[in-house]
Amino acid sequence: MALIVQKYGGTSVGTVERIEHVAAKIKATRDAGNDVVVVVSAMSGETNRLIALAEGISKKPPARELDMLLSTGEQVTIALLTMALEKLGAPARCYTGAQVKILTDSSHSKARIQEIDAKVISEDLKQGRLVVVAGFQGVDQTGAITTLGRGGSDTTAVALAAALKADECQIFTDVDGVYTTDPRVVSKARRLNKITFEEMLEMASQGSKVLQIRAVEFAGKYQVPLRVLSSFKDGPGTLISFEEDDMEEPLISGIAFNRDEAKLTVLGVPDRPGIAASILAPIADANVEVDMIVQNVSKEGQTDFTFTVNKVDYDKALEILRKIGDDMGAREVYGDDKIVKISLVGVGMRSHAGVASTMFKALSAEGVNIQMISTSEIKVSVVVEEKYLELGVRALHTAFGLDEDNEAHAEGKEPDA
Ligand code: ASP
Ligand code: MG
């Protein structure tokens, strides 16, 4: 008998019919002999609808009251789902975050979970009941309702799984797992049976949007095995877990890409200690996050700097950089927001040389020029012109044997343990 935490996202509980369908799935898991704790999101579109209501009154509604309002979305779904379970003859109880209780700090709209007192849940499980908990919400020391940030129900599920020491946390969503890359870009993208936490974090931070990043971090930290599955289609989904020493890891697990970055360059600044700090500190002070950074070798005591920021910060960062460039007597300052970042992700590259060169060859064979490169132990990222996104990702997907019809890969390198 296992303890399983299941989370159903907004689309999965988007209508009363879908809620009844979800109830049947939960009951089946219980009938197979498991204890089940369920976390649900608000019905799809509901959180946005509530935000729009608040904005109808004020462009900047008080954060405490906004959280009070947004938490109602999930309160509706826990009640309806529990009614549906009872209708199927499965004893069940539902709780808000405050009732559980999920204690958070007081940063409304982006609260962090501090502690979970899961006594009521454990007691219900002991009594043979299913337990349904509202995702995305908690309560602070003062009793004010808080929310965890958009997509936060994933984090609720993982945190509950950690607190209850669940055997698995299953995230049910509208896709049937984590793919080698976005199937809308590469039709031959494959569902992965397994991926490691580290790889999933890279995929998520490079633009793959299947799971909230915070939930993946949490699961890795507390060693909660996480599975992404479809609510609509049966299948094993994708298991996110730890690397296994005895397993031959595939070289590359996935290709992520990010369209949200822009590139800034300053040419001909003096090459002396402190130069990087004096360029990047004002950018950081303006609350602009920097991703990739490249400094060129110096020539005649001068050097060049290029870095990337999120597109929403592009104008602000360029303005700051122009000012810095003037102060330093830089030769030129310019920017480009028509770029994308493409990243190969795979723990297998730790033990294999030549991944980067295969990547560069595959891109050059398609005439794709690489503007920036950065590497980590399990990732190689390149910045290329925006118009080459599809071409580049497809070429790499094929070059690294990830295409759906690739027999060798399907047979040899994807153990479904
Ligand atoms: N309902 C919240 C949102 O739409 C939380 C969630 O769905 O995870 O962001
Ligand atoms: Mg969601």
Short mmCIF file of C-alpha atoms in Angstrom, two decimals, residues 63-72 75 96-98 104-106 108-109 111 136-140 142-147:
data_model
loop_
_atom_site.label_atom_id
_atom_site.label_comp_id
_atom_site.label_asym_id
_atom_site.label_seq_id
_atom_site.Cartn_x
_atom_site.Cartn_y
_atom_site.Cartn_z
CA ALA A 63 -2.26 42.30 -1.68
CA ARG A 64 -3.88 40.76 1.38
CA GLU A 65 -7.38 41.08 -0.02
CA LEU A 66 -6.31 39.95 -3.48
CA ASP A 67 -5.06 36.69 -1.96
CA MET A 68 -8.33 36.34 -0.08
CA LEU A 69 -10.13 36.64 -3.41
CA LEU A 70 -7.85 34.37 -5.46
CA SER A 71 -7.95 31.59 -2.89
CA THR A 72 -11.68 31.15 -3.55
CA GLN A 75 -12.04 26.43 -2.64
CA THR A 96 -8.39 24.84 2.46
CA GLY A 97 -4.69 25.59 2.91
CA ALA A 98 -5.41 27.35 6.18
CA THR A 104 3.64 30.44 4.90
CA ASP A 105 5.45 33.73 5.25
CA SER A 106 3.45 36.91 4.63
CA HIS A 108 1.22 37.92 -0.47
CA SER A 109 1.00 36.59 -4.04
CA ALA A 111 4.35 33.35 -0.28
CA PHE A 136 -1.88 27.51 -4.37
CA GLN A 137 -2.77 28.79 -0.89
CA GLY A 138 -1.66 28.90 2.70
CA VAL A 139 -2.00 31.00 5.80
CA ASP A 140 0.50 33.24 7.57
CA THR A 142 -1.49 36.31 11.62
CA GLY A 143 -4.13 34.11 10.01
CA ALA A 144 -4.17 35.99 6.71
CA ILE A 145 -4.68 33.84 3.61
CA THR A 146 -1.70 33.84 1.27
CA THR A 147 -1.09 32.52 -2.25
#
